[in-house]
CSV table of C-alpha atoms and ligand atoms in Angstrom, one decimal:
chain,number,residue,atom,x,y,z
A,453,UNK,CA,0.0,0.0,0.0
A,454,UNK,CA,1.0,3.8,-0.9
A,455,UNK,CA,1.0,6.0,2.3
A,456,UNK,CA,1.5,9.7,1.8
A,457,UNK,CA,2.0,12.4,4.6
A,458,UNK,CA,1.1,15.5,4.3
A,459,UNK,CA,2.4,18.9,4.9
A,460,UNK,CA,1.5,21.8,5.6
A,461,UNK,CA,-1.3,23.3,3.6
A,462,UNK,CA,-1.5,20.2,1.4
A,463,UNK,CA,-4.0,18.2,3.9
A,464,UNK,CA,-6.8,18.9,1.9
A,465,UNK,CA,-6.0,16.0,-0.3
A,466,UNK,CA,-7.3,13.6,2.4
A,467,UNK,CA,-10.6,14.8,1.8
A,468,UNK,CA,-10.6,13.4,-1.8
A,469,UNK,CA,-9.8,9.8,-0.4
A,470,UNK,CA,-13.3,7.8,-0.3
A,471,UNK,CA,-12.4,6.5,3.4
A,472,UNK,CA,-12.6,3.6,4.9
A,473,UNK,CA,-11.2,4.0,8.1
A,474,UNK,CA,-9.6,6.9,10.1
A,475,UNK,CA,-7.4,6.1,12.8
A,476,UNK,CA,-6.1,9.1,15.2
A,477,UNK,CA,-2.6,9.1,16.1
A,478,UNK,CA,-3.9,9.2,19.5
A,479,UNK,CA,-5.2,6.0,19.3
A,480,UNK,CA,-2.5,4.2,18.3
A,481,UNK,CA,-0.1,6.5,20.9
A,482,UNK,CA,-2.1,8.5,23.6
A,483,UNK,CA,0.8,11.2,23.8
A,484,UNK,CA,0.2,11.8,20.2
A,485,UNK,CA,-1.3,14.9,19.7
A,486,UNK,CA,-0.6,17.5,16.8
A,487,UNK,CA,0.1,21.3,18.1
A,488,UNK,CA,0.3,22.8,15.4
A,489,UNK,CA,-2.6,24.8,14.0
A,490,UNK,CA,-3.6,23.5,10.1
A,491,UNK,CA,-2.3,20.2,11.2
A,492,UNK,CA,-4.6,17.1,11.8
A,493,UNK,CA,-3.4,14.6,13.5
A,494,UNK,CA,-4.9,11.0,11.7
A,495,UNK,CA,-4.9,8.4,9.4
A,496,UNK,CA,-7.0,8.4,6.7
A,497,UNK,CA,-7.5,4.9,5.0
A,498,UNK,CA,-9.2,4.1,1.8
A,499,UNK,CA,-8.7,4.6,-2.1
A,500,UNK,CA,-8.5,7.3,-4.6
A,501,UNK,CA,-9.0,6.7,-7.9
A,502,UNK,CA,-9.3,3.2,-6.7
A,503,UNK,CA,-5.7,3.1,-5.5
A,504,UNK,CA,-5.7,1.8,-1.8
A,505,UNK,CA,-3.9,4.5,0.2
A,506,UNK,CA,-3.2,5.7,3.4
A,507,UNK,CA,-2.6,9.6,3.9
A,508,UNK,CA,-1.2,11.3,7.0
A,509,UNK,CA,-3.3,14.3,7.2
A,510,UNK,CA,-0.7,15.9,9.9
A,511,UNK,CA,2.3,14.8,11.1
A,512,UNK,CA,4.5,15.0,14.2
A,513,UNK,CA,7.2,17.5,14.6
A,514,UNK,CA,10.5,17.1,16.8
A,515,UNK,CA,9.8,21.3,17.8
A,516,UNK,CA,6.8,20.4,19.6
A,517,UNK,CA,8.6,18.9,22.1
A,518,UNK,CA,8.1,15.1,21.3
A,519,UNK,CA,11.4,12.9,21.1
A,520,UNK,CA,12.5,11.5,17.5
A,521,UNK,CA,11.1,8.2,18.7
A,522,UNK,CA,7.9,9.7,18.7
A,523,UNK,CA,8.0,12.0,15.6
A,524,UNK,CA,8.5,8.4,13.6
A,525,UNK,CA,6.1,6.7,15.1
A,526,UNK,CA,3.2,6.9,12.9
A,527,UNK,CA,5.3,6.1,10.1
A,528,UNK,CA,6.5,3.0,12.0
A,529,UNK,CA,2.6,2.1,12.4
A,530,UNK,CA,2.3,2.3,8.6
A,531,UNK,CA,4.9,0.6,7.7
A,532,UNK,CA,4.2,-2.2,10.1
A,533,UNK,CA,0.6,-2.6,10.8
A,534,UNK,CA,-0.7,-0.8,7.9
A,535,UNK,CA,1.6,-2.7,5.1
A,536,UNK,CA,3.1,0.6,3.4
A,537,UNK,CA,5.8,-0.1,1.2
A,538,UNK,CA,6.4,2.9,-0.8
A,539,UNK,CA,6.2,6.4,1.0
A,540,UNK,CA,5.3,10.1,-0.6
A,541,UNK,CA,6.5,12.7,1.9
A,542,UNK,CA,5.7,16.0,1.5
A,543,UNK,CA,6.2,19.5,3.3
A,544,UNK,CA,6.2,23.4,3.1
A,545,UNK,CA,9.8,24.6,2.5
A,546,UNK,CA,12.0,28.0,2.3
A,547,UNK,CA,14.0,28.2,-0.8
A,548,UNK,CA,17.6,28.2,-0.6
A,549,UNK,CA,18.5,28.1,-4.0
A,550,UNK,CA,18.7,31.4,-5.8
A,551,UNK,CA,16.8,29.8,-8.7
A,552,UNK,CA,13.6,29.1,-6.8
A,553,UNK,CA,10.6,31.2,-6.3
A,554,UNK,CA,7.4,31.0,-3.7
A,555,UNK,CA,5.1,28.2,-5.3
A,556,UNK,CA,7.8,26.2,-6.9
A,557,UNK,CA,7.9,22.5,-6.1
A,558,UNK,CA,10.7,20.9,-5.3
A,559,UNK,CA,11.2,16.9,-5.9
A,560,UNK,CA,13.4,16.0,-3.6
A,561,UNK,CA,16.4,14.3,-4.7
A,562,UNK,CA,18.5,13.5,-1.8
A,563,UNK,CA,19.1,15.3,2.0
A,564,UNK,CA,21.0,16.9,4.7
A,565,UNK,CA,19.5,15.4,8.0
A,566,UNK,CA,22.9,15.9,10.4
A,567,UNK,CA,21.6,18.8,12.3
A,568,UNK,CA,19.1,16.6,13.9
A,569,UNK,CA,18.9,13.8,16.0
A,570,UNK,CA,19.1,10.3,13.8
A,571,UNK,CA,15.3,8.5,14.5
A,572,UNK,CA,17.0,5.3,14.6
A,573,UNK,CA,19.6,6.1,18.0
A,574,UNK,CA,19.2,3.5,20.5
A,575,UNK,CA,16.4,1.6,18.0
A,576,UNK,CA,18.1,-1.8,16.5
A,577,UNK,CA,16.3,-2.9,13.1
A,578,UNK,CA,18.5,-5.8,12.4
A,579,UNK,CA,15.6,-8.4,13.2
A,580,UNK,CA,13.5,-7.1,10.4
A,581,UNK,CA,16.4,-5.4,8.5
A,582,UNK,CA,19.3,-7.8,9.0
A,583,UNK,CA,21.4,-4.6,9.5
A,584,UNK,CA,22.1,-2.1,12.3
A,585,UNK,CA,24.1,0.2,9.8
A,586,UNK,CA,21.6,1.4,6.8
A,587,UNK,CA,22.8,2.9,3.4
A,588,UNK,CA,21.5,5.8,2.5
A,589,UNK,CA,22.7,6.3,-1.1
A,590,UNK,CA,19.4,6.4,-2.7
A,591,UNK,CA,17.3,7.4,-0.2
A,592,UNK,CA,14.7,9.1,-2.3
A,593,UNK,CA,13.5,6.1,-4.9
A,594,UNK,CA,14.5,7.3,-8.8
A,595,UNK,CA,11.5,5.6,-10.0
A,596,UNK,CA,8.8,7.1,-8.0
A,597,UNK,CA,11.0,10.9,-8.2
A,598,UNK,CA,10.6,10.4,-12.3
A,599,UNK,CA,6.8,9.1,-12.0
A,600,UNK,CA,6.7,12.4,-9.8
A,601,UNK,CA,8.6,14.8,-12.4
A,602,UNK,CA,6.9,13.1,-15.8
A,603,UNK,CA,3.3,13.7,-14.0
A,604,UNK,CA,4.0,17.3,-13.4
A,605,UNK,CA,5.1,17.4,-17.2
A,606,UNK,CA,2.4,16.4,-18.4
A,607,UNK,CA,0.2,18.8,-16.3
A,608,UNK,CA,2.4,21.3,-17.9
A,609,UNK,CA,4.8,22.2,-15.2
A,610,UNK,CA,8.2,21.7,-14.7
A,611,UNK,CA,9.5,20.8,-11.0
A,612,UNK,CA,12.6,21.8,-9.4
A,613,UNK,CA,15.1,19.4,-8.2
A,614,UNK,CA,17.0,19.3,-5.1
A,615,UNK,CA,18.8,18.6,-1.4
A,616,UNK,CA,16.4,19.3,1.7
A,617,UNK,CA,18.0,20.2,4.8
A,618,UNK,CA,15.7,19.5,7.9
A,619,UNK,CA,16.6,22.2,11.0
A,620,UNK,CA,15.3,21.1,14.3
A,621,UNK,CA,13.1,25.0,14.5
A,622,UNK,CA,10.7,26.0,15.9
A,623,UNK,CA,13.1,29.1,14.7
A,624,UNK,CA,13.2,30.0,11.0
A,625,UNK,CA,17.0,30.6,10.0
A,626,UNK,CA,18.8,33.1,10.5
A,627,UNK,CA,20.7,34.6,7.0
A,628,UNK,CA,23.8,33.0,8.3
A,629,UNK,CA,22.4,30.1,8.8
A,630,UNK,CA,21.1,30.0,4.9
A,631,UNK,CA,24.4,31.2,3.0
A,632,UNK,CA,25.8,28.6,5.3
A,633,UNK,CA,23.6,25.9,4.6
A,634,UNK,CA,23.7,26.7,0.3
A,635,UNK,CA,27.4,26.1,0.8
A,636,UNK,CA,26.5,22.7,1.9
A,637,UNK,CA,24.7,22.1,-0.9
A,638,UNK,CA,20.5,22.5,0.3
A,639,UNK,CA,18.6,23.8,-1.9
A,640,UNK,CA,15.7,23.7,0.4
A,641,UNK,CA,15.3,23.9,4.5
A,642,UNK,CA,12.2,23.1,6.5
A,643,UNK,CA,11.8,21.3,9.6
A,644,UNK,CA,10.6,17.7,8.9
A,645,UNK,CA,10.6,14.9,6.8
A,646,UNK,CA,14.9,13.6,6.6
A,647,UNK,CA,13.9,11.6,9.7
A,648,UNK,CA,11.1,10.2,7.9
A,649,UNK,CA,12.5,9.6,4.9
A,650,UNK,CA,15.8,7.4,6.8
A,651,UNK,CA,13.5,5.3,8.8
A,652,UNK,CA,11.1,4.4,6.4
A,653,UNK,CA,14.5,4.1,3.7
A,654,UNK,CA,16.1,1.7,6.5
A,655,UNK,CA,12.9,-0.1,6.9
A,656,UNK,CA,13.1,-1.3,3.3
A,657,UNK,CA,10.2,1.4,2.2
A,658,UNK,CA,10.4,3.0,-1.4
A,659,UNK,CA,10.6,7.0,-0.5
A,660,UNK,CA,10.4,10.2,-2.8
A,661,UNK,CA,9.4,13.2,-1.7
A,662,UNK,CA,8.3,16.7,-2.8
A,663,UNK,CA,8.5,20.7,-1.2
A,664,UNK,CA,6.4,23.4,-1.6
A,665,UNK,CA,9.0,26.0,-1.9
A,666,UNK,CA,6.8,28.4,0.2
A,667,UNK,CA,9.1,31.5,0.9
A,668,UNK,CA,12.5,32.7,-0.1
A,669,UNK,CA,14.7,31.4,2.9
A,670,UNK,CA,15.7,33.8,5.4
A,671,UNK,CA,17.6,36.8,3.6
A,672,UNK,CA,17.0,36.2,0.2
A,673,UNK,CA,14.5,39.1,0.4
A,674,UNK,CA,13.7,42.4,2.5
A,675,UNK,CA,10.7,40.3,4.1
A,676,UNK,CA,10.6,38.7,7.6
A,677,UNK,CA,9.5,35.1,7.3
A,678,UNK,CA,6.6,33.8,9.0
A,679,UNK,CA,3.9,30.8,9.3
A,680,UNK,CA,1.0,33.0,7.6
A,681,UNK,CA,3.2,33.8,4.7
A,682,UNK,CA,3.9,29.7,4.0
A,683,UNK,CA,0.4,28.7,4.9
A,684,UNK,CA,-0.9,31.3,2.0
A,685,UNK,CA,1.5,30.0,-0.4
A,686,UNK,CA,1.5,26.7,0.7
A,687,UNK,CA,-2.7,26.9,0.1
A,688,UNK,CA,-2.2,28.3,-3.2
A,689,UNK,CA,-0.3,25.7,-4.7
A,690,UNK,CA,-2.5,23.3,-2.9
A,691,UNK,CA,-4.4,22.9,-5.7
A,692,UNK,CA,-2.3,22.0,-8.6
A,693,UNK,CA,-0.1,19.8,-5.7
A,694,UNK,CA,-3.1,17.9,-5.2
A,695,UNK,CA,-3.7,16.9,-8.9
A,696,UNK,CA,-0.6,16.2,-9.5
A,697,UNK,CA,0.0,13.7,-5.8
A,698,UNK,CA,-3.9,12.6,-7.8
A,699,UNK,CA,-2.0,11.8,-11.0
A,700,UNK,CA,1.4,10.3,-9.0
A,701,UNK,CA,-0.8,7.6,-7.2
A,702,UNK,CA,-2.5,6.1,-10.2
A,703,UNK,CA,0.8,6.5,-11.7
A,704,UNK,CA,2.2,3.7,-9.6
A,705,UNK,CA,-0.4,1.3,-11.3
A,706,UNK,CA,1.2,1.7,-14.5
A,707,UNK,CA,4.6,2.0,-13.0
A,708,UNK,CA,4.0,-2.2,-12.3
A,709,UNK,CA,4.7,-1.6,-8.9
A,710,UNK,CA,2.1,-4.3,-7.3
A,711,UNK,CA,-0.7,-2.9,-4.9
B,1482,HPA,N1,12.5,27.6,7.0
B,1482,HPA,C1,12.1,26.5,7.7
B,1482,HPA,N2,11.0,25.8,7.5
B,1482,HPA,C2,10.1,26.3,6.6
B,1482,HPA,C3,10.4,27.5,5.9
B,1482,HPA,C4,11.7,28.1,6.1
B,1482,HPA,O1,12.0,29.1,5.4
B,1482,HPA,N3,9.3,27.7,5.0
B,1482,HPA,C5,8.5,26.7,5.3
B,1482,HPA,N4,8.9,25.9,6.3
């Protein structure tokens, strides 16, 4: 099954699933609850365009105070009880590199996840994994990023490609911190979604991802960032995002990648 988590902004695609079944992350962990306002906290189970599917409509972030452990939780759940074996993350993002603008998407094409804490300290996957050391090479799956990028095509709209740095926030950067992080090599910063993608990638999942390039990153322009500003761009891309995530899922039909 496909699961898909979505960011900020882009929950709305949840609402197009004909549901089955929606399962809070409350109920599967009591001391889940999402704090962050435009986030849901649930599962929502059932098919689009007869595709079984299970979206994240919210997701759990390491600034609101829970521990890494937690924040991968209800991907843990999907991957385990729910059967997911191919994952689309997606999130709200500031742009780092010159060449993007507000409302760009970004497919995500590899990331920078060492300023946070690794999701799989202290947890041992060798019994399902066989490994306690886990490559990361291809973390983001080439085949579901071009079924991502060829979709977009044919919508008629060509996607940006690049390195996603997760921060820890709740702060946005400062301008140091961005022409510092460029010269790493992000393209993109935001505060979720590496630790995602390397557990489920350990687990044996098939990962891609996509940002919503939301704002210019801190001092790229004379604006101050804030949530308002990346929730009104993030809402207006919404709805091309969610044709296109529409288009991606049937996609993996044809793709011969077995449901
Ligand atoms: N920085 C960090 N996270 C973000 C940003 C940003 O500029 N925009 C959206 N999420």
């Amino acid at each position: 099954m496909t699961g898909i988590v979505l960011g900020s902004g882009l929950g709305q695609l949840a609402d197009e699933i004909e549901v089955e079944k929606i399962i809070e992350y409350s109920d599967i962990d009591p001391s889940l609850k999402s704090t962050v306002e435009g986030h849901k906290g649930r599962f929502v189970i059932g098919t689009l365009d007869g595709v079984r599917i299970v979206a994240m409509q919210g997701r759990i972030h390491y600034y609101e105070g829970y521990s890494m452990k937690q924040v991968i939780t209800p991907i843990e759940y999907m991957i385990k009880e729910l059967g997911v074996d191919k994952l689309i993350l997606t999130n709200a993002a500031g742009g780092i590199n010159e060449s993007f603008a507000p409302g760009d998407l970004m497919i995500i094409k590899d990331h920078i996840t060492s300023f946070v804490p690794s999701p799989l300290i202290g947890v041992d996957l060798t019994p399902q994994t066989g490994n306690r050391f886990h490559d990361m090479t291809y973390t983001y799956d080439r085949e579901l990023s071009e079924l991502i990028r060829i979709e977009a095509e044919a919508l008629g709209r060509k996607l940006k490609e690049g390195v996603y740095l997760q921060t820890t926030g709740p702060c946005y950067e400062t301008p140091a911190e961005i022409r510092a992080y460029r010269s790493l090599g992000a393209d993109a910063v935001g505060m979720s979604t590496t630790v995602e993608a390397a557990f489920a990638h350990a687990m044996g999942v098939r990962v891609c991802g996509v940002s919503c390039i939301t704002n210019l990153a801190a001092g790229m322009s004379a604006e101050k960032l804030s949530h308002e500003e990346v929730q009104i761009t993030a809402d207006k891309t919404g709805v091309f995002f969610r044709k296109l995530m529409r288009n991606v899922i049937c996609g993996l039909k044809a793709l011969d990648i077995k449901e």
